[in-house]
Amino acid sequence: MPLAFPLALITSITFGVLAWLLPAPKVLAVMIGIAAIVTVIRKPLWGLLLFAVIATFLPYTTVNVGIRTTVSEALIMLVWASVMAQHLFGQMHRAPKLLHTERMVVAFMLFTALPFVVGQIVIDAAGNGPVNWVRWLFNLSTLFLVPRLLDTQEKREQLVIGLLLGTLFLLLLAIPVYLKDSTPATLTDILGKLGYGSIDQLSEGLAGLSSRMASGWTHPNITGGAMALLVPLAACFGLTRKGWPRALGIAVTLLGMFGLLLTGSRGALVSLVLVLMWLARKRLPYTGRALMVGLVGAALLLMFYPPLQDRVLDLFSSNDASTSVRFDEYSNFPRAMAMYPLGIGFKVDPPVPGTTLWGISNLYLNYIYKVGVIGLVMFLLVVRSWWRASGPTTKTLVLTHDNAIWLGTLVGLLAALVSGLFDHYFSFTMVLVALFWLLLGLNLHEAQRLRAAPATTSVPVGSRL
């Protein structure tokens, strides 16, 4: 049965009821929204591409769908509704068999039901655990949208362009506003007009970070993490394409690196440098030059940009507040493990209210805090499975038009995992983790494609898919 007929029938009835109950301007606004939803239901790929743009440009713009959530997460839910409707009406091909890594992720998601239940029982604090858990699961589910919706090279390139366009919009908004005012106040006012909630709390939280650039990702460290994840993809894509896609990739690369320096996110910057050093060891062409150009650019910015000078000097200062807090978090972390051996679940984020515990600025320890040691082990098993499936198996690497998406996502994911030693944002931060798992799925299936066509690829990839 064609999907268009029931959608047209439902839309007609809805329009009639609304025209009867509401004024004309509200009816028009509602119908525009309904038309967009119907379009996504009919074309789920368009919904995923729209997610790629929104999630990288305005990740925390909110919408009320019975509960207050981000537009990015609402799009993920809508895309899944579309996928199920397409399957129901026979409009979509059957999903391919799950890869080993994908099966591991399913097991990980199922396991988190245990710390979720435990947290609901043992944590005596206000919080909506069921909603937070379901939202996090939907964020992880972007991994499984890749084989269902991005089954051709053309569609994967469209997704990459969507990610880069959103990132470009974010940088074109954040950088000029910061350079003009050197304060997050102007940006938070703009974000409030663009649908961000809790603007007063956001302004208060960023008040002490006026020397660092914020963005649509709100906190400078989250912005830095997003750049570490996406800039390598932009660089690989831009260097291997022609025309406006090349210009887009190079623009995002240059603006992304400049924005990363303005955020003062030392963890993201160090992670990118370490991954670039690994690429240089793999003899990837131009990596050494990129490191030299980056170091010269950073040195010039350091000479003429006092806020960056302060961030670097803090590294060698005994009064560096962020470093001191991290050491305190590590020293107090064993108490949190002893009090919550199965994790605190999803009702609240660390630290637990009403206790003397601290939070933790480490991706891997944050998994222990939230879902216990077993949860961390399962996550590490997922990472191990992904690396075996997608990691390079040769001593040298060559960047080509054919493997650019694979290599760009691989480097971005490695940078994100290394940055996890300094920050926790890629563990349970909504929307950012959706992008992480989306890129991991993209990388897995690009690796599978390259491995299936060894005659056309310059880089043999993982041995187990």
Coordinates of C-alpha atoms in Angstrom, one line a residue:
M1 CA 0.0 0.0 0.0
P2 CA 1.6 3.4 -1.0
L3 CA 2.5 5.5 2.0
A4 CA 1.3 8.7 0.3
F5 CA -2.4 7.9 0.6
P6 CA -2.7 7.5 4.4
L7 CA -0.4 10.5 4.9
A8 CA -2.6 12.6 2.7
L9 CA -5.8 11.4 4.5
I10 CA -4.3 12.2 7.9
T11 CA -3.1 15.6 6.8
S12 CA -6.5 16.5 5.3
I13 CA -8.3 15.6 8.5
T14 CA -5.8 17.4 10.7
F15 CA -6.0 20.5 8.5
G16 CA -9.8 20.6 8.7
V17 CA -9.9 20.2 12.5
L18 CA -7.3 22.9 12.9
A19 CA -9.0 25.3 10.6
W20 CA -12.1 24.9 12.7
L21 CA -10.4 25.4 16.1
L22 CA -7.6 27.9 15.5
P23 CA -7.0 31.3 13.9
A24 CA -5.6 31.4 10.4
P25 CA -2.0 32.4 11.2
K26 CA -1.6 29.6 13.7
V27 CA -3.2 27.1 11.3
L28 CA -0.6 28.2 8.7
A29 CA 2.3 27.8 11.1
V30 CA 1.1 24.4 12.2
M31 CA 0.6 23.2 8.6
I32 CA 4.1 24.2 7.7
G33 CA 5.4 22.1 10.6
I34 CA 3.1 19.2 9.6
A35 CA 4.3 19.5 6.0
A36 CA 7.9 19.3 7.1
I37 CA 7.1 16.2 9.3
V38 CA 5.3 14.5 6.4
T39 CA 8.2 15.2 4.1
V40 CA 10.6 13.6 6.6
I41 CA 8.2 10.6 7.0
R42 CA 8.1 10.1 3.2
K43 CA 11.9 10.8 2.8
P44 CA 13.7 9.7 5.9
L45 CA 17.1 10.5 4.3
W46 CA 16.1 14.1 4.2
G47 CA 15.4 14.0 7.9
L48 CA 18.9 12.6 8.6
L49 CA 20.5 15.2 6.4
L50 CA 18.5 18.0 8.2
F51 CA 19.7 16.5 11.5
A52 CA 23.3 16.7 10.2
V53 CA 22.9 20.4 9.6
I54 CA 20.9 21.3 12.7
A55 CA 23.0 19.1 15.1
T56 CA 26.2 20.8 14.0
F57 CA 24.8 24.4 13.8
L58 CA 22.2 24.8 16.6
P59 CA 22.5 21.5 18.5
Y60 CA 20.5 22.6 21.6
T61 CA 17.6 24.5 20.0
T62 CA 14.6 23.0 21.7
V63 CA 11.1 21.9 20.8
N64 CA 8.2 20.6 22.9
V65 CA 6.9 17.2 21.7
G66 CA 5.1 16.3 25.0
I67 CA 8.5 16.7 26.7
R68 CA 11.0 19.4 26.1
T69 CA 13.8 18.1 23.9
T70 CA 16.3 19.4 21.3
V71 CA 15.2 19.7 17.7
S72 CA 18.2 17.5 16.8
E73 CA 16.9 14.6 19.0
A74 CA 13.3 15.2 17.8
L75 CA 14.6 14.7 14.3
I76 CA 16.3 11.4 15.2
M77 CA 13.0 10.2 16.6
L78 CA 11.1 11.4 13.6
V79 CA 13.6 9.7 11.2
W80 CA 13.1 6.4 13.1
A81 CA 9.3 6.8 12.9
S82 CA 9.7 7.3 9.2
V83 CA 12.0 4.2 8.8
M84 CA 9.4 2.1 10.6
A85 CA 6.5 3.5 8.6
Q86 CA 8.5 2.8 5.4
H87 CA 9.0 -0.8 6.5
L88 CA 5.4 -1.1 7.4
F89 CA 4.2 -0.1 3.9
G90 CA 7.0 -1.9 2.1
Q91 CA 8.7 1.2 0.8
M92 CA 12.2 0.4 2.2
H93 CA 14.6 -2.4 1.6
R94 CA 15.3 -4.8 4.5
A95 CA 18.2 -3.6 6.7
P96 CA 21.5 -5.5 6.2
K97 CA 22.7 -8.0 8.7
L98 CA 24.3 -6.3 11.7
L99 CA 28.1 -6.0 11.8
H100 CA 30.0 -7.3 14.8
T101 CA 30.5 -3.9 16.2
E102 CA 26.8 -3.0 15.8
R103 CA 25.8 -6.2 17.7
M104 CA 28.2 -5.2 20.5
V105 CA 26.5 -1.8 20.6
V106 CA 23.1 -3.5 20.9
A107 CA 24.4 -5.5 23.8
F108 CA 25.8 -2.4 25.4
M109 CA 22.4 -0.6 25.1
L110 CA 20.5 -3.5 26.6
F111 CA 23.0 -3.7 29.5
T112 CA 22.4 -0.1 30.5
A113 CA 18.9 -1.1 31.6
L114 CA 20.5 -2.5 34.7
P115 CA 22.2 0.7 35.9
F116 CA 19.1 2.6 34.8
V117 CA 16.9 0.6 37.2
V118 CA 19.5 0.7 40.0
G119 CA 19.8 4.4 39.6
Q120 CA 16.1 4.9 39.8
I121 CA 16.1 3.1 43.2
V122 CA 19.2 4.3 44.9
I123 CA 19.5 7.9 43.8
D124 CA 17.3 10.1 45.9
A125 CA 17.2 13.3 43.8
A126 CA 14.9 15.0 41.4
G127 CA 15.4 13.9 37.8
N128 CA 13.6 12.2 35.0
G129 CA 15.6 9.0 34.6
P130 CA 13.3 7.2 32.0
V131 CA 13.3 10.2 29.7
N132 CA 17.1 10.7 30.0
W133 CA 17.8 7.1 29.3
V134 CA 15.5 6.9 26.2
R135 CA 17.1 10.1 24.9
W136 CA 20.5 8.7 25.3
L137 CA 19.5 5.5 23.5
F138 CA 18.1 7.5 20.6
N139 CA 21.5 9.3 20.5
L140 CA 23.3 6.0 20.2
S141 CA 20.8 4.8 17.6
T142 CA 22.2 7.1 14.9
L143 CA 24.8 4.3 14.4
F144 CA 22.0 2.0 13.0
L145 CA 20.6 4.7 10.6
V146 CA 23.8 4.5 8.5
P147 CA 23.2 1.1 6.9
R148 CA 19.4 1.8 6.5
L149 CA 19.7 5.3 4.9
L150 CA 23.3 5.8 3.7
D151 CA 23.6 2.7 1.6
T152 CA 25.4 4.4 -1.3
Q153 CA 28.5 6.6 -1.7
E154 CA 26.4 9.5 -3.0
K155 CA 24.2 9.5 0.1
R156 CA 27.2 9.4 2.4
E157 CA 28.8 12.3 0.7
Q158 CA 25.5 14.2 1.1
L159 CA 25.6 13.5 4.9
V160 CA 29.2 14.8 5.1
I161 CA 28.2 18.0 3.2
G162 CA 25.4 18.4 5.7
L163 CA 27.7 18.1 8.6
L164 CA 30.2 20.5 7.2
L165 CA 27.5 23.1 6.2
G166 CA 26.2 23.0 9.8
T167 CA 29.7 23.4 11.2
L168 CA 30.4 26.3 8.9
F169 CA 27.3 28.1 10.0
L170 CA 28.2 27.6 13.6
L171 CA 31.7 29.0 13.1
L172 CA 30.5 31.9 11.0
L173 CA 28.1 32.8 13.9
A174 CA 30.4 32.2 16.9
I175 CA 33.8 33.6 15.7
P176 CA 32.7 37.1 14.5
V177 CA 30.5 37.5 17.6
Y178 CA 33.3 36.6 19.9
L179 CA 35.9 38.7 18.1
K180 CA 33.6 41.7 18.2
D181 CA 32.6 41.5 21.9
S182 CA 35.0 39.0 23.6
T183 CA 32.1 38.0 25.8
P184 CA 29.5 35.2 25.6
A185 CA 26.7 37.6 26.5
T186 CA 25.9 38.6 22.9
L187 CA 26.0 35.0 21.7
T188 CA 23.7 33.8 24.5
D189 CA 21.2 36.5 23.5
I190 CA 21.3 35.3 19.9
L191 CA 20.9 31.6 21.0
G192 CA 17.9 32.6 23.1
K193 CA 16.2 34.0 20.0
L194 CA 17.1 30.8 18.1
G195 CA 15.2 28.6 20.5
Y196 CA 17.7 27.8 23.2
G197 CA 16.2 27.3 26.7
S198 CA 17.5 28.3 30.2
I199 CA 19.4 31.3 28.8
D200 CA 19.8 32.8 32.3
Q201 CA 21.5 29.7 33.5
L202 CA 23.6 29.5 30.3
S203 CA 24.7 33.1 30.7
E204 CA 25.6 32.5 34.4
G205 CA 27.6 29.3 33.5
L206 CA 29.6 31.1 30.8
A207 CA 30.2 34.3 32.8
G208 CA 33.5 33.0 34.1
L209 CA 34.7 32.0 30.6
S210 CA 34.6 35.3 28.9
S211 CA 38.2 34.9 27.7
R212 CA 37.2 31.7 25.7
M213 CA 34.9 31.4 22.7
A214 CA 31.5 29.7 23.2
S215 CA 29.2 28.6 20.4
G216 CA 26.0 26.8 19.7
W217 CA 27.6 24.0 21.7
T218 CA 27.5 26.4 24.7
H219 CA 30.6 25.4 26.7
P220 CA 34.0 26.1 25.1
N221 CA 35.3 22.6 25.9
I222 CA 32.3 21.0 24.1
T223 CA 32.9 23.3 21.2
G224 CA 36.5 22.2 21.1
G225 CA 35.5 18.5 21.3
A226 CA 33.1 19.0 18.4
M227 CA 35.9 20.6 16.3
A228 CA 38.3 17.8 17.1
L229 CA 35.7 15.3 15.9
L230 CA 34.7 17.1 12.7
V231 CA 37.7 19.1 11.5
P232 CA 39.7 16.0 10.3
L233 CA 36.7 14.9 8.2
A234 CA 36.5 18.4 6.7
A235 CA 40.2 18.4 5.9
C236 CA 40.2 15.0 4.2
F237 CA 37.0 15.8 2.3
G238 CA 38.2 19.2 1.2
L239 CA 41.6 18.0 0.0
T240 CA 40.2 15.3 -2.2
R241 CA 37.2 17.1 -3.8
K242 CA 36.8 19.8 -6.5
G243 CA 34.6 22.8 -6.8
W244 CA 32.5 24.1 -4.0
P245 CA 32.7 20.9 -1.9
R246 CA 36.5 21.4 -1.8
A247 CA 36.0 25.1 -0.8
L248 CA 33.5 24.0 1.9
G249 CA 35.9 21.4 3.4
I250 CA 38.9 23.8 3.4
A251 CA 36.9 26.6 4.9
V252 CA 35.6 24.4 7.7
T253 CA 39.1 23.1 8.3
L254 CA 40.7 26.6 8.6
L255 CA 37.9 28.2 10.6
G256 CA 37.5 25.1 12.8
M257 CA 41.2 25.2 13.8
F258 CA 41.0 28.9 14.4
G259 CA 37.8 28.4 16.5
L260 CA 39.5 25.6 18.4
L261 CA 42.3 27.9 19.4
L262 CA 39.8 30.5 20.5
T263 CA 37.9 28.0 22.7
G264 CA 41.1 27.4 24.7
S265 CA 40.2 23.7 24.9
R266 CA 43.5 22.2 25.7
G267 CA 42.2 18.7 25.8
A268 CA 40.8 18.9 22.2
L269 CA 43.9 20.6 20.9
V270 CA 46.3 18.1 22.5
S271 CA 44.2 15.2 21.2
L272 CA 44.4 16.5 17.6
V273 CA 48.2 17.0 17.9
L274 CA 48.6 13.5 19.2
V275 CA 46.5 12.0 16.4
L276 CA 48.4 14.1 13.8
M277 CA 51.7 12.7 15.2
W278 CA 50.3 9.2 14.7
L279 CA 49.4 10.1 11.1
A280 CA 52.9 11.4 10.6
R281 CA 54.2 8.1 11.9
K282 CA 52.0 6.4 9.3
R283 CA 53.7 8.6 6.7
L284 CA 50.4 10.2 5.5
P285 CA 51.4 12.9 3.0
Y286 CA 51.3 16.5 4.1
T287 CA 50.8 15.6 7.8
G288 CA 54.2 16.8 8.8
R289 CA 53.6 20.1 6.9
A290 CA 50.1 20.4 8.6
L291 CA 51.8 20.0 12.0
M292 CA 54.4 22.7 11.1
V293 CA 51.8 25.1 9.7
G294 CA 49.6 24.5 12.8
L295 CA 52.4 25.1 15.2
V296 CA 53.5 28.3 13.4
G297 CA 49.9 29.6 13.3
A298 CA 49.4 28.7 17.0
A299 CA 52.7 30.5 17.8
L300 CA 51.5 33.7 16.0
L301 CA 48.2 33.6 17.7
L302 CA 49.9 33.1 21.0
M303 CA 52.1 36.1 20.4
F304 CA 49.1 38.5 19.7
Y305 CA 46.2 37.0 21.5
P306 CA 46.4 37.5 25.3
P307 CA 43.6 35.1 26.3
L308 CA 45.5 32.2 24.7
Q309 CA 48.6 33.3 26.5
D310 CA 46.8 33.0 29.8
R311 CA 45.5 29.5 28.9
V312 CA 49.0 28.3 28.1
L313 CA 50.6 30.0 31.1
D314 CA 47.9 28.2 33.3
L315 CA 49.5 24.9 32.3
F316 CA 52.7 25.9 34.2
S317 CA 50.9 27.7 37.1
S318 CA 50.1 26.2 40.5
N319 CA 46.9 28.3 40.5
D320 CA 45.4 26.6 37.4
A321 CA 41.8 26.1 38.6
S322 CA 40.7 23.6 36.0
T323 CA 43.8 21.3 36.5
S324 CA 43.4 21.5 40.3
V325 CA 39.7 20.5 40.0
R326 CA 40.6 17.6 37.8
F327 CA 43.1 16.3 40.4
D328 CA 40.5 16.7 43.1
E329 CA 38.0 14.8 41.0
Y330 CA 40.4 11.9 40.5
S331 CA 41.3 11.7 44.2
N332 CA 37.6 11.6 45.1
F333 CA 36.5 9.2 42.3
P334 CA 37.2 5.9 44.3
R335 CA 34.5 7.0 46.8
A336 CA 32.0 7.3 44.0
M337 CA 32.9 3.8 42.7
A338 CA 32.5 2.4 46.2
M339 CA 29.1 4.1 46.8
Y340 CA 27.7 3.2 43.4
P341 CA 29.4 0.0 42.1
L342 CA 26.7 -0.4 39.4
G343 CA 26.7 3.3 38.5
I344 CA 24.2 6.1 39.2
G345 CA 22.1 5.5 36.1
F346 CA 20.3 8.2 34.3
K347 CA 18.3 10.1 36.8
V348 CA 21.0 12.7 37.4
D349 CA 24.5 13.6 36.1
P350 CA 27.6 13.5 38.4
P351 CA 28.1 14.6 41.0
V352 CA 25.1 13.1 42.9
P353 CA 23.1 15.9 44.6
G354 CA 23.1 15.7 48.4
T355 CA 26.5 14.0 48.6
T356 CA 30.0 15.2 49.0
L357 CA 31.1 13.5 45.8
W358 CA 32.7 15.2 42.9
G359 CA 32.1 14.9 39.2
I360 CA 34.7 13.5 36.8
S361 CA 36.2 15.1 33.6
N362 CA 37.1 11.8 31.9
L363 CA 35.1 10.0 29.3
Y364 CA 36.1 6.5 30.5
L365 CA 35.7 7.2 34.2
N366 CA 32.4 8.9 33.5
Y367 CA 31.1 5.6 32.0
I368 CA 32.0 3.9 35.3
Y369 CA 30.2 6.7 37.2
K370 CA 27.1 6.3 35.1
V371 CA 26.9 2.6 34.2
G372 CA 29.5 0.9 36.4
V373 CA 32.7 -0.9 35.6
I374 CA 30.9 -3.5 33.5
G375 CA 29.5 -0.6 31.4
L376 CA 32.9 0.7 30.8
V377 CA 34.2 -2.7 29.8
M378 CA 31.4 -3.1 27.3
F379 CA 32.1 0.3 25.8
L380 CA 35.8 -0.6 25.5
L381 CA 34.8 -3.8 23.8
V382 CA 32.8 -1.8 21.3
V383 CA 35.8 0.4 20.6
R384 CA 38.0 -2.6 20.2
S385 CA 35.6 -4.2 17.8
W386 CA 35.3 -1.0 15.8
W387 CA 39.1 -0.7 15.6
R388 CA 39.6 -4.3 14.4
A389 CA 36.9 -3.7 11.7
S390 CA 38.0 -0.3 10.6
G391 CA 41.6 0.5 11.6
P392 CA 44.4 0.6 9.0
T393 CA 46.4 -2.6 8.6
T394 CA 49.3 -1.1 6.7
K395 CA 52.4 0.8 7.9
T396 CA 51.7 3.8 5.6
L397 CA 48.5 5.7 4.7
V398 CA 47.5 7.4 1.5
L399 CA 44.6 9.9 1.3
T400 CA 42.6 9.5 -1.9
H401 CA 39.2 10.6 -3.2
D402 CA 37.9 7.1 -2.5
N403 CA 39.0 6.7 1.1
A404 CA 38.6 10.3 2.3
I405 CA 35.4 9.8 4.3
W406 CA 36.8 6.7 5.9
L407 CA 40.1 8.4 6.9
G408 CA 38.5 11.6 8.0
T409 CA 36.0 9.9 10.3
L410 CA 38.7 7.6 11.6
V411 CA 40.9 10.5 12.6
G412 CA 38.0 12.4 14.1
L413 CA 36.9 9.4 16.2
L414 CA 40.5 8.8 17.4
A415 CA 40.8 12.5 18.4
A416 CA 37.4 12.2 20.3
L417 CA 38.6 9.1 22.1
V418 CA 41.9 10.7 23.0
S419 CA 40.2 13.8 24.2
G420 CA 38.2 11.6 26.5
L421 CA 41.3 11.4 28.7
F422 CA 40.7 15.1 29.5
D423 CA 37.0 15.6 29.2
H424 CA 33.8 13.5 29.4
Y425 CA 31.6 15.1 26.7
F426 CA 31.6 12.1 24.3
S427 CA 30.0 9.8 26.8
F428 CA 26.6 11.2 27.8
T429 CA 26.4 14.7 26.3
M430 CA 23.2 14.7 24.2
V431 CA 23.5 15.4 20.5
L432 CA 27.3 15.4 20.6
V433 CA 27.3 11.7 21.3
A434 CA 24.7 11.3 18.5
L435 CA 27.3 12.8 16.1
F436 CA 30.0 10.5 17.5
W437 CA 28.0 7.3 16.9
L438 CA 26.8 8.6 13.5
L439 CA 30.4 9.0 12.4
L440 CA 31.4 5.7 13.9
G441 CA 28.7 4.0 11.8
L442 CA 29.7 5.9 8.7
N443 CA 33.3 4.9 9.3
L444 CA 32.4 1.2 9.8
H445 CA 30.4 1.0 6.5
E446 CA 33.0 3.0 4.6
A447 CA 35.6 0.5 5.8
Q448 CA 33.3 -2.4 4.7
R449 CA 33.0 -0.8 1.2
L450 CA 36.7 -0.3 0.9
R451 CA 37.5 -3.8 2.0
A452 CA 35.0 -5.2 -0.4
A453 CA 36.7 -3.5 -3.3
P454 CA 40.5 -3.9 -2.7
A455 CA 41.4 -3.1 -6.2
T456 CA 40.1 0.5 -6.0
T457 CA 41.4 1.5 -2.6
S458 CA 44.9 2.5 -1.6
V459 CA 44.5 1.6 2.1
P460 CA 43.6 -1.9 3.3
V461 CA 41.4 -1.6 6.4
G462 CA 40.2 -3.7 9.3
S463 CA 40.2 -7.4 9.3
R464 CA 37.0 -8.2 11.0
L465 CA 33.6 -6.8 10.0

